[in-house]
GROMACS .gro file of C-alpha atoms in nm:
model
  460
    1MET     CA    1  -0.401   3.348   0.842
    2PRO     CA    2  -0.084   3.256   0.693
    3SER     CA    3  -0.009   2.885   0.660
    4LYS     CA    4   0.228   2.741   0.995
    5GLY     CA    5   0.404   2.496   0.758
    6PRO     CA    6   0.428   2.368   0.386
    7VAL     CA    7   0.111   2.207   0.279
    8LEU     CA    8   0.008   1.968  -0.048
    9ARG     CA    9   0.025   2.127  -0.353
   10ARG     CA   10  -0.291   2.072  -0.579
   11ALA     CA   11  -0.135   2.016  -0.932
   12LEU     CA   12  -0.238   1.679  -1.045
   13THR     CA   13  -0.512   1.651  -1.339
   14LEU     CA   14  -0.784   1.391  -1.424
   15GLY     CA   15  -0.541   1.197  -1.633
   16GLU     CA   16  -0.259   1.214  -1.384
   17VAL     CA   17  -0.447   1.061  -1.120
   18VAL     CA   18  -0.617   0.812  -1.341
   19LEU     CA   19  -0.279   0.705  -1.451
   20PHE     CA   20  -0.208   0.660  -1.044
   21GLY     CA   21  -0.520   0.441  -0.978
   22LEU     CA   22  -0.402   0.194  -1.298
   23ALA     CA   23  -0.037   0.153  -1.133
   24TYR     CA   24  -0.196   0.090  -0.788
   25MET     CA   25  -0.444  -0.196  -0.974
   26THR     CA   26  -0.129  -0.327  -1.101
   27PRO     CA   27  -0.249  -0.494  -1.482
   28LEU     CA   28  -0.029  -0.789  -1.490
   29ILE     CA   29  -0.259  -0.949  -1.214
   30VAL     CA   30  -0.523  -1.079  -1.449
   31LEU     CA   31  -0.252  -1.294  -1.572
   32GLY     CA   32  -0.128  -1.383  -1.202
   33ILE     CA   33  -0.482  -1.550  -1.128
   34PHE     CA   34  -0.589  -1.604  -1.460
   35GLY     CA   35  -0.603  -2.026  -1.436
   36ILE     CA   36  -0.779  -2.017  -1.090
   37VAL     CA   37  -1.069  -1.780  -1.236
   38SER     CA   38  -1.101  -1.966  -1.574
   39GLU     CA   39  -1.084  -2.325  -1.360
   40THR     CA   40  -1.345  -2.193  -1.124
   41THR     CA   41  -1.575  -2.044  -1.440
   42GLY     CA   42  -1.493  -2.366  -1.675
   43GLY     CA   43  -1.353  -2.126  -1.902
   44ALA     CA   44  -1.561  -1.829  -1.912
   45THR     CA   45  -1.285  -1.581  -1.737
   46ALA     CA   46  -1.392  -1.294  -1.937
   47ALA     CA   47  -1.794  -1.307  -1.824
   48ALA     CA   48  -1.625  -1.319  -1.488
   49TYR     CA   49  -1.411  -1.014  -1.526
   50ALA     CA   50  -1.725  -0.835  -1.703
   51LEU     CA   51  -1.941  -0.943  -1.414
   52ALA     CA   52  -1.688  -0.805  -1.189
   53LEU     CA   53  -1.664  -0.508  -1.347
   54VAL     CA   54  -2.032  -0.379  -1.334
   55ALA     CA   55  -2.018  -0.505  -0.977
   56MET     CA   56  -1.753  -0.252  -0.882
   57LEU     CA   57  -1.899   0.028  -1.085
   58PHE     CA   58  -2.191   0.033  -0.857
   59THR     CA   59  -1.948   0.066  -0.555
   60ALA     CA   60  -1.701   0.286  -0.756
   61PHE     CA   61  -2.008   0.509  -0.767
   62SER     CA   62  -2.039   0.547  -0.430
   63TYR     CA   63  -1.686   0.592  -0.345
   64GLY     CA   64  -1.702   0.890  -0.562
   65LYS     CA   65  -2.046   1.041  -0.391
   66MET     CA   66  -1.807   1.005  -0.047
   67ALA     CA   67  -1.511   1.145  -0.197
   68ALA     CA   68  -1.692   1.432  -0.315
   69VAL     CA   69  -1.857   1.481   0.031
   70TYR     CA   70  -1.533   1.457   0.249
   71PRO     CA   71  -1.261   1.570  -0.030
   72ILE     CA   72  -0.979   1.478   0.182
   73ALA     CA   73  -0.744   1.124   0.190
   74GLY     CA   74  -1.067   0.944   0.191
   75SER     CA   75  -1.119   0.552   0.341
   76ALA     CA   76  -1.397   0.341   0.392
   77TYR     CA   77  -1.350   0.350   0.751
   78THR     CA   78  -1.379   0.757   0.762
   79TYR     CA   79  -1.709   0.737   0.542
   80VAL     CA   80  -1.898   0.473   0.783
   81ARG     CA   81  -1.763   0.627   1.090
   82ARG     CA   82  -1.882   1.004   0.996
   83THR     CA   83  -2.233   0.869   0.827
   84ILE     CA   84  -2.328   0.565   0.987
   85ASP     CA   85  -2.180   0.478   1.333
   86ALA     CA   86  -1.858   0.508   1.530
   87ARG     CA   87  -1.839   0.118   1.631
   88ALA     CA   88  -1.965   0.034   1.293
   89GLY     CA   89  -1.669   0.238   1.134
   90PHE     CA   90  -1.431   0.068   1.358
   91LEU     CA   91  -1.532  -0.279   1.268
   92VAL     CA   92  -1.503  -0.141   0.887
   93GLY     CA   93  -1.145  -0.029   0.972
   94TRP     CA   94  -1.066  -0.378   1.116
   95ALA     CA   95  -1.181  -0.546   0.785
   96VAL     CA   96  -0.960  -0.313   0.627
   97LEU     CA   97  -0.648  -0.386   0.833
   98LEU     CA   98  -0.739  -0.749   0.747
   99ASP     CA   99  -0.653  -0.671   0.357
  100TYR     CA  100  -0.324  -0.474   0.472
  101PHE     CA  101  -0.206  -0.743   0.692
  102PHE     CA  102  -0.247  -1.048   0.472
  103LEU     CA  103  -0.173  -0.902   0.123
  104PRO     CA  104   0.180  -1.000   0.157
  105MET     CA  105   0.084  -1.320   0.258
  106VAL     CA  106  -0.105  -1.376  -0.069
  107ILE     CA  107   0.190  -1.179  -0.261
  108TRP     CA  108   0.454  -1.438  -0.197
  109LEU     CA  109   0.213  -1.741  -0.221
  110ILE     CA  110   0.153  -1.621  -0.583
  111GLY     CA  111   0.537  -1.550  -0.638
  112SER     CA  112   0.638  -1.896  -0.488
  113ALA     CA  113   0.354  -2.085  -0.719
  114TYR     CA  114   0.540  -1.924  -1.006
  115LEU     CA  115   0.848  -1.986  -0.947
  116SER     CA  116   0.799  -2.354  -0.840
  117ALA     CA  117   0.644  -2.408  -1.200
  118GLN     CA  118   0.964  -2.316  -1.349
  119PHE     CA  119   1.189  -2.532  -1.074
  120PRO     CA  120   0.981  -2.786  -0.981
  121ALA     CA  121   1.252  -2.929  -0.783
  122VAL     CA  122   1.240  -2.676  -0.535
  123HIS     CA  123   0.982  -2.703  -0.270
  124PRO     CA  124   0.741  -2.368  -0.258
  125TRP     CA  125   0.809  -2.325   0.100
  126VAL     CA  126   1.145  -2.223   0.026
  127TRP     CA  127   1.047  -1.928  -0.219
  128ILE     CA  128   0.780  -1.826   0.049
  129ALA     CA  129   1.058  -1.803   0.335
  130LEU     CA  130   1.314  -1.657   0.058
  131PHE     CA  131   1.029  -1.349  -0.049
  132ILE     CA  132   0.954  -1.302   0.339
  133THR     CA  133   1.329  -1.309   0.468
  134VAL     CA  134   1.453  -1.045   0.180
  135THR     CA  135   1.164  -0.840   0.206
  136THR     CA  136   1.157  -0.820   0.573
  137LEU     CA  137   1.532  -0.786   0.561
  138LEU     CA  138   1.503  -0.470   0.333
  139ASN     CA  139   1.245  -0.294   0.456
  140PHE     CA  140   1.392  -0.335   0.817
  141VAL     CA  141   1.695  -0.101   0.679
  142GLY     CA  142   1.461   0.135   0.536
  143ILE     CA  143   1.512   0.113   0.153
  144LYS     CA  144   1.321   0.339  -0.050
  145ILE     CA  145   1.306   0.326  -0.426
  146ALA     CA  146   1.216   0.643  -0.612
  147ALA     CA  147   0.848   0.695  -0.744
  148ARG     CA  148   1.023   0.714  -1.110
  149VAL     CA  149   1.006   0.341  -1.075
  150ASN     CA  150   0.588   0.316  -1.049
  151LEU     CA  151   0.571   0.474  -1.437
  152LEU     CA  152   0.883   0.207  -1.534
  153LEU     CA  153   0.697  -0.090  -1.369
  154MET     CA  154   0.379   0.052  -1.512
  155THR     CA  155   0.509   0.084  -1.872
  156PHE     CA  156   0.688  -0.253  -1.818
  157GLN     CA  157   0.379  -0.428  -1.725
  158ILE     CA  158   0.138  -0.280  -2.001
  159THR     CA  159   0.411  -0.381  -2.290
  160VAL     CA  160   0.409  -0.741  -2.152
  161LEU     CA  161   0.051  -0.733  -2.141
  162LEU     CA  162   0.061  -0.609  -2.535
  163PHE     CA  163   0.260  -0.865  -2.612
  164PHE     CA  164   0.109  -1.148  -2.460
  165VAL     CA  165  -0.214  -1.023  -2.644
  166LEU     CA  166  -0.059  -0.974  -2.972
  167LEU     CA  167   0.089  -1.322  -2.979
  168SER     CA  168  -0.232  -1.453  -2.838
  169VAL     CA  169  -0.410  -1.300  -3.088
  170GLY     CA  170  -0.125  -1.455  -3.347
  171TYR     CA  171  -0.152  -1.802  -3.164
  172VAL     CA  172  -0.507  -1.819  -3.230
  173ALA     CA  173  -0.534  -1.696  -3.617
  174GLY     CA  174  -0.268  -1.917  -3.682
  175SER     CA  175  -0.443  -2.235  -3.497
  176TRP     CA  176  -0.771  -2.205  -3.574
  177GLY     CA  177  -0.829  -1.940  -3.860
  178PRO     CA  178  -0.905  -1.578  -3.807
  179ALA     CA  179  -1.283  -1.630  -3.754
  180ALA     CA  180  -1.192  -1.801  -3.443
  181LEU     CA  181  -1.084  -1.454  -3.287
  182PHE     CA  182  -1.475  -1.359  -3.237
  183ASP     CA  183  -1.535  -1.662  -3.040
  184LEU     CA  184  -1.783  -1.599  -2.791
  185ALA     CA  185  -1.687  -1.888  -2.548
  186PRO     CA  186  -1.470  -1.689  -2.315
  187PHE     CA  187  -1.822  -1.525  -2.194
  188ASP     CA  188  -2.026  -1.833  -2.235
  189ASN     CA  189  -1.969  -2.226  -2.308
  190ARG     CA  190  -2.122  -2.545  -2.255
  191ALA     CA  191  -1.949  -2.543  -1.914
  192THR     CA  192  -2.085  -2.218  -1.815
  193THR     CA  193  -2.323  -2.179  -1.525
  194VAL     CA  194  -2.437  -1.876  -1.353
  195SER     CA  195  -2.266  -2.006  -1.013
  196GLY     CA  196  -1.968  -2.064  -1.156
  197VAL     CA  197  -1.924  -1.701  -1.331
  198ALA     CA  198  -2.034  -1.538  -0.997
  199ALA     CA  199  -1.777  -1.720  -0.786
  200GLY     CA  200  -1.503  -1.674  -1.069
  201ALA     CA  201  -1.637  -1.298  -1.026
  202ALA     CA  202  -1.566  -1.293  -0.691
  203ILE     CA  203  -1.217  -1.412  -0.729
  204ALA     CA  204  -1.177  -1.165  -1.046
  205ALA     CA  205  -1.290  -0.883  -0.854
  206TYR     CA  206  -0.972  -0.896  -0.681
  207ALA     CA  207  -0.790  -0.755  -0.976
  208LEU     CA  208  -0.983  -0.434  -0.937
  209LEU     CA  209  -0.951  -0.358  -0.591
  210GLY     CA  210  -0.735  -0.048  -0.575
  211PHE     CA  211  -0.993   0.201  -0.768
  212ASP     CA  212  -1.022   0.355  -0.462
  213ALA     CA  213  -0.673   0.456  -0.384
  214VAL     CA  214  -0.709   0.771  -0.594
  215THR     CA  215  -0.950   0.917  -0.255
  216THR     CA  216  -0.539   0.943  -0.113
  217LEU     CA  217  -0.448   1.170  -0.360
  218ALA     CA  218  -0.750   1.437  -0.292
  219GLU     CA  219  -0.543   1.701  -0.145
  220GLU     CA  220  -0.324   1.745  -0.456
  221THR     CA  221  -0.582   1.747  -0.679
  222VAL     CA  222  -0.708   2.004  -0.880
  223GLU     CA  223  -1.058   2.071  -0.797
  224PRO     CA  224  -1.110   1.728  -0.597
  225GLU     CA  225  -1.492   1.722  -0.575
  226ARG     CA  226  -1.502   1.703  -0.877
  227THR     CA  227  -1.174   1.557  -1.011
  228ILE     CA  228  -1.150   1.254  -0.799
  229PRO     CA  229  -1.538   1.118  -0.838
  230ARG     CA  230  -1.468   1.112  -1.201
  231ALA     CA  231  -1.115   0.942  -1.149
  232ILE     CA  232  -1.251   0.670  -0.932
  233MET     CA  233  -1.517   0.548  -1.221
  234LEU     CA  234  -1.289   0.612  -1.496
  235THR     CA  235  -1.027   0.406  -1.300
  236ALA     CA  236  -1.243   0.103  -1.227
  237LEU     CA  237  -1.375   0.095  -1.554
  238ALA     CA  238  -1.007   0.147  -1.808
  239GLY     CA  239  -0.896  -0.128  -1.539
  240GLY     CA  240  -1.200  -0.349  -1.565
  241LEU     CA  241  -1.178  -0.337  -1.945
  242ILE     CA  242  -0.828  -0.387  -1.962
  243PHE     CA  243  -0.877  -0.705  -1.786
  244VAL     CA  244  -1.176  -0.821  -1.966
  245VAL     CA  245  -0.986  -0.779  -2.301
  246VAL     CA  246  -0.684  -0.994  -2.170
  247ALA     CA  247  -0.856  -1.251  -2.021
  248TYR     CA  248  -1.088  -1.261  -2.345
  249PHE     CA  249  -0.781  -1.341  -2.570
  250THR     CA  250  -0.623  -1.542  -2.316
  251GLN     CA  251  -0.916  -1.808  -2.250
  252LEU     CA  252  -0.923  -1.821  -2.658
  253VAL     CA  253  -0.567  -1.953  -2.662
  254HIS     CA  254  -0.670  -2.209  -2.365
  255PRO     CA  255  -1.061  -2.308  -2.399
  256GLY     CA  256  -1.183  -2.464  -2.135
  257GLY     CA  257  -1.092  -2.432  -1.744
  258PHE     CA  258  -0.849  -2.744  -1.705
  259PHE     CA  259  -0.491  -2.710  -1.619
  260GLU     CA  260  -0.216  -2.930  -1.485
  261ASP     CA  261  -0.121  -2.653  -1.255
  262SER     CA  262  -0.384  -2.349  -1.249
  263SER     CA  263  -0.183  -2.124  -1.011
  264SER     CA  264   0.087  -2.095  -1.281
  265ALA     CA  265  -0.125  -2.113  -1.614
  266ALA     CA  266  -0.027  -1.807  -1.758
  267PHE     CA  267   0.317  -1.881  -1.731
  268ASP     CA  268   0.282  -2.249  -1.947
  269LEU     CA  269   0.043  -2.028  -2.190
  270ALA     CA  270   0.349  -1.773  -2.246
  271ARG     CA  271   0.552  -2.055  -2.313
  272LEU     CA  272   0.262  -2.220  -2.587
  273ILE     CA  273   0.229  -1.897  -2.766
  274GLY     CA  274   0.569  -1.711  -2.778
  275SER     CA  275   0.928  -1.866  -2.742
  276SER     CA  276   1.151  -1.998  -2.448
  277LEU     CA  277   1.284  -1.613  -2.400
  278PHE     CA  278   0.951  -1.497  -2.375
  279SER     CA  279   0.816  -1.710  -2.143
  280ALA     CA  280   1.123  -1.623  -1.960
  281VAL     CA  281   1.086  -1.290  -2.005
  282PHE     CA  282   0.706  -1.326  -1.883
  283LEU     CA  283   0.822  -1.533  -1.569
  284ALA     CA  284   1.108  -1.258  -1.489
  285GLY     CA  285   0.815  -0.997  -1.526
  286LEU     CA  286   0.566  -1.105  -1.278
  287VAL     CA  287   0.840  -1.220  -1.022
  288VAL     CA  288   1.025  -0.888  -1.035
  289ALA     CA  289   0.666  -0.690  -1.020
  290GLN     CA  290   0.562  -0.897  -0.741
  291PHE     CA  291   0.858  -0.872  -0.509
  292ALA     CA  292   0.861  -0.498  -0.571
  293SER     CA  293   0.482  -0.532  -0.493
  294GLY     CA  294   0.551  -0.727  -0.160
  295LEU     CA  295   0.807  -0.491  -0.091
  296ALA     CA  296   0.534  -0.205  -0.083
  297ALA     CA  297   0.300  -0.412   0.079
  298GLN     CA  298   0.469  -0.519   0.367
  299ALA     CA  299   0.601  -0.154   0.411
  300SER     CA  300   0.252  -0.049   0.430
  301THR     CA  301   0.108  -0.275   0.632
  302SER     CA  302   0.377  -0.209   0.932
  303ARG     CA  303   0.356   0.150   0.898
  304LEU     CA  304  -0.027   0.127   0.944
  305LEU     CA  305   0.039  -0.129   1.252
  306TYR     CA  306   0.261   0.138   1.377
  307ALA     CA  307   0.024   0.428   1.316
  308MET     CA  308  -0.198   0.193   1.529
  309GLY     CA  309   0.042   0.125   1.785
  310ARG     CA  310   0.129   0.507   1.843
  311ASP     CA  311  -0.232   0.597   1.885
  312GLY     CA  312  -0.277   0.342   2.149
  313VAL     CA  313  -0.538   0.136   1.954
  314LEU     CA  314  -0.295  -0.162   1.952
  315PRO     CA  315  -0.036  -0.216   2.213
  316ARG     CA  316   0.202   0.114   2.204
  317LYS     CA  317   0.533  -0.107   2.321
  318VAL     CA  318   0.514  -0.355   2.007
  319PHE     CA  319   0.321  -0.171   1.745
  320GLY     CA  320   0.438   0.157   1.843
  321TYR     CA  321   0.828   0.069   1.849
  322LEU     CA  322   1.071   0.241   1.610
  323HIS     CA  323   1.403   0.070   1.604
  324PRO     CA  324   1.632   0.376   1.699
  325ARG     CA  325   1.900   0.356   1.412
  326CYS     CA  326   1.710   0.273   1.126
  327ARG     CA  327   1.398   0.395   1.222
  328THR     CA  328   1.141   0.117   1.103
  329PRO     CA  329   0.882  -0.047   1.256
  330VAL     CA  330   1.038  -0.352   1.325
  331PHE     CA  331   0.785  -0.561   1.515
  332GLY     CA  332   0.525  -0.505   1.256
  333LEU     CA  333   0.785  -0.611   0.969
  334VAL     CA  334   0.874  -0.934   1.178
  335ILE     CA  335   0.444  -1.010   1.261
  336THR     CA  336   0.371  -0.923   0.886
  337GLY     CA  337   0.645  -1.154   0.751
  338ALA     CA  338   0.525  -1.445   1.031
  339ALA     CA  339   0.216  -1.387   0.930
  340GLY     CA  340   0.318  -1.490   0.567
  341LEU     CA  341   0.392  -1.817   0.704
  342ILE     CA  342   0.018  -1.895   0.679
  343ALA     CA  343   0.032  -1.927   0.299
  344LEU     CA  344   0.217  -2.292   0.367
  345TRP     CA  345  -0.127  -2.390   0.453
  346LEU     CA  346  -0.333  -2.205   0.203
  347ASN     CA  347  -0.414  -2.233  -0.183
  348MET     CA  348  -0.434  -1.974  -0.421
  349ALA     CA  349  -0.834  -1.955  -0.442
  350THR     CA  350  -0.862  -1.983  -0.077
  351SER     CA  351  -0.576  -1.670   0.000
  352THR     CA  352  -0.704  -1.456  -0.270
  353SER     CA  353  -1.092  -1.494  -0.144
  354PHE     CA  354  -0.973  -1.468   0.229
  355ILE     CA  355  -0.842  -1.095   0.102
  356ASN     CA  356  -1.190  -1.025  -0.083
  357PHE     CA  357  -1.385  -1.122   0.215
  358GLY     CA  358  -1.232  -0.773   0.376
  359ALA     CA  359  -1.290  -0.603   0.063
  360PHE     CA  360  -1.652  -0.701  -0.005
  361THR     CA  361  -1.719  -0.634   0.322
  362THR     CA  362  -1.578  -0.277   0.341
  363PHE     CA  363  -1.726  -0.209  -0.003
  364ALA     CA  364  -2.103  -0.311   0.079
  365PHE     CA  365  -2.068  -0.077   0.399
  366VAL     CA  366  -1.970   0.207   0.182
  367ASN     CA  367  -2.262   0.197  -0.047
  368LEU     CA  368  -2.453   0.216   0.282
  369SER     CA  369  -2.281   0.485   0.398
  370VAL     CA  370  -2.418   0.695   0.093
  371ILE     CA  371  -2.757   0.583   0.175
  372ALA     CA  372  -2.706   0.706   0.565
  373HIS     CA  373  -2.581   1.048   0.409
  374TYR     CA  374  -2.910   1.077   0.215
  375VAL     CA  375  -3.074   1.002   0.524
  376ARG     CA  376  -2.923   1.270   0.709
  377GLU     CA  377  -2.941   1.555   0.410
  378ARG     CA  378  -3.342   1.430   0.404
  379ARG     CA  379  -3.345   1.539   0.812
  380ALA     CA  380  -3.183   1.842   0.767
  381GLY     CA  381  -3.384   1.971   0.503
  382ARG     CA  382  -3.194   1.898   0.191
  383ALA     CA  383  -3.322   1.644  -0.075
  384PRO     CA  384  -3.027   1.473  -0.287
  385GLY     CA  385  -3.138   1.235  -0.584
  386VAL     CA  386  -3.305   0.916  -0.456
  387VAL     CA  387  -3.161   0.738  -0.762
  388GLN     CA  388  -2.812   0.828  -0.695
  389TYR     CA  389  -2.800   0.809  -0.323
  390VAL     CA  390  -3.047   0.534  -0.231
  391LEU     CA  391  -3.081   0.310  -0.550
  392LEU     CA  392  -2.740   0.288  -0.711
  393PRO     CA  393  -2.600   0.245  -0.375
  394ALA     CA  394  -2.824  -0.056  -0.270
  395ILE     CA  395  -2.785  -0.210  -0.555
  396GLY     CA  396  -2.401  -0.210  -0.502
  397ALA     CA  397  -2.410  -0.323  -0.109
  398GLY     CA  398  -2.632  -0.625  -0.244
  399VAL     CA  399  -2.415  -0.723  -0.513
  400ASN     CA  400  -2.126  -0.729  -0.283
  401LEU     CA  401  -2.307  -0.913  -0.034
  402TRP     CA  402  -2.371  -1.154  -0.293
  403LEU     CA  403  -2.004  -1.204  -0.451
  404LEU     CA  404  -1.934  -1.248  -0.080
  405SER     CA  405  -2.149  -1.526  -0.038
  406ARG     CA  406  -2.000  -1.692  -0.346
  407LEU     CA  407  -1.617  -1.671  -0.201
  408ASP     CA  408  -1.446  -1.994  -0.125
  409ALA     CA  409  -1.615  -2.138   0.218
  410HIS     CA  410  -1.231  -2.143   0.412
  411ALA     CA  411  -1.214  -1.834   0.315
  412VAL     CA  412  -1.571  -1.694   0.478
  413THR     CA  413  -1.511  -1.878   0.787
  414LEU     CA  414  -1.170  -1.710   0.835
  415GLY     CA  415  -1.318  -1.386   0.770
  416LEU     CA  416  -1.595  -1.452   0.983
  417ILE     CA  417  -1.332  -1.567   1.277
  418TRP     CA  418  -1.141  -1.212   1.160
  419LEU     CA  419  -1.470  -0.983   1.231
  420GLY     CA  420  -1.548  -1.198   1.550
  421LEU     CA  421  -1.210  -1.135   1.680
  422GLY     CA  422  -1.276  -0.733   1.596
  423VAL     CA  423  -1.595  -0.748   1.746
  424ILE     CA  424  -1.438  -0.897   2.075
  425TYR     CA  425  -1.092  -0.629   2.057
  426LEU     CA  426  -1.361  -0.361   2.035
  427ALA     CA  427  -1.573  -0.475   2.350
  428TYR     CA  428  -1.213  -0.481   2.488
  429LEU     CA  429  -1.127  -0.140   2.406
  430THR     CA  430  -1.508   0.023   2.483
  431ARG     CA  431  -1.521  -0.158   2.814
  432MET     CA  432  -1.833  -0.364   2.685
  433PHE     CA  433  -1.918  -0.093   2.472
  434ARG     CA  434  -1.957   0.130   2.756
  435ARG     CA  435  -1.730   0.387   2.588
  436PRO     CA  436  -1.681   0.533   2.247
  437PRO     CA  437  -1.442   0.319   2.019
  438PRO     CA  438  -1.083   0.474   1.956
  439ASP     CA  439  -1.050   0.672   1.632
  440LEU     CA  440  -0.818   0.464   1.409
  441GLU     CA  441  -0.612   0.698   1.207
  442PHE     CA  442  -0.491   0.500   0.869
  443ALA     CA  443  -0.211   0.630   0.754
  444GLU     CA  444  -0.302   0.630   0.425
  445GLU     CA  445  -0.030   0.859   0.261
  446ALA     CA  446   0.185   0.560   0.260
  447PRO     CA  447   0.533   0.633   0.159
  448VAL     CA  448   0.664   0.498  -0.186
  449THR     CA  449   0.900   0.204  -0.082
  450ALA     CA  450   0.875  -0.015  -0.398
  451GLY     CA  451   0.778  -0.036  -0.730
  452ILE     CA  452   0.411  -0.090  -0.766
  453GLY     CA  453   0.289   0.237  -0.590
  454HIS     CA  454  -0.001   0.103  -0.407
  455ASP     CA  455  -0.187  -0.213  -0.324
  456PRO     CA  456   0.040  -0.479  -0.260
  457ARG     CA  457  -0.145  -0.758  -0.417
  458PRO     CA  458   0.035  -1.020  -0.630
  459LEU     CA  459   0.207  -0.885  -0.903
  460ARG     CA  460   0.184  -0.636  -0.665
   0.00000   0.00000   0.00000
């Protein structure tokens, strides 16, 4: 029968999908959190990113398998709900909400750290309040930026990274000779420990979050069952290699993990390897990219809260309300902005780890959903490969749980409290688990509202 309305056009190729995924990951994030990772690892930042890359490739593989089974705008919530249990799926969705809800907070915190480094006389809370106020007002009036801005910002980010690496190479070669460019200290040095690298990888994985975003393009991609799984792996691999390379040369410029202010270390290094002009351009690039990302993050989060309110998962009168003239989820915007004030009491290590708690929990369940799918297929008389559907996902789940255990203790505590609230809320919605949980409809096809095109993480 003919379609009742317009449908999405399948036109995206593998390369286009991978480019979207890389834009979603935001390459500049590697410099935004460089000091924190370097301090945690004792100067072995490249090792932390390499470990995080390996860990994420296992999960990317599992996402690919699930995307092939459900070639729609996939999500961890859908995978777990359909393969394991509706209640487990709800709690995974709750963990995903943690990422969305607190991502703007992390963005504003990192932005204030870099601005405070340049303008120490201004208290960080001023920058945080300014970020929150401006982005909330812009999102309230419904501002939209064309999708082409994504390509412009992606080009700008890659250009900044390229110049940063080239200047780093010139600085290292000029200071210690060309042979210093092949020093393995960013992977292993006297201060390197397994626990330190693991803790650093738990933070560095934050930069790799977003490789799964390409699943949202499944309905607009040519041969999605084949293209999307490949795009997920290629996005994670390409993004991870960029981070390892940038971290390696940046660490050569500053051996060791001691900084005057680790939260804004990259800005000080930009001033060291380049002129005052380059450091100013670098700071401007970080702040502008981060502001655009914060705009997108808050818009996406408020839209998610609105969808949940509209469907009755959250109180409809509050979260399901749209401003009659601007047609924006005003209460969701205000609540997200208010949550950003929590940044006043958190540091960068704790805040990024807090976000990673939700990510690692979600990733572990995605891996387990592949194993659950294998069990169902076996019961149905089909026999998918044990290595691909059991062994590799089991390793992926184990690695994610291990990284989760290496997170900042305060972040783990906050994450467990968040999950505990989810269990209590689920008990309320299901009348003490006597009814099936509501169906969370995550609106992953979030409209383009600002620059980075995704993932609203710092620099984001």
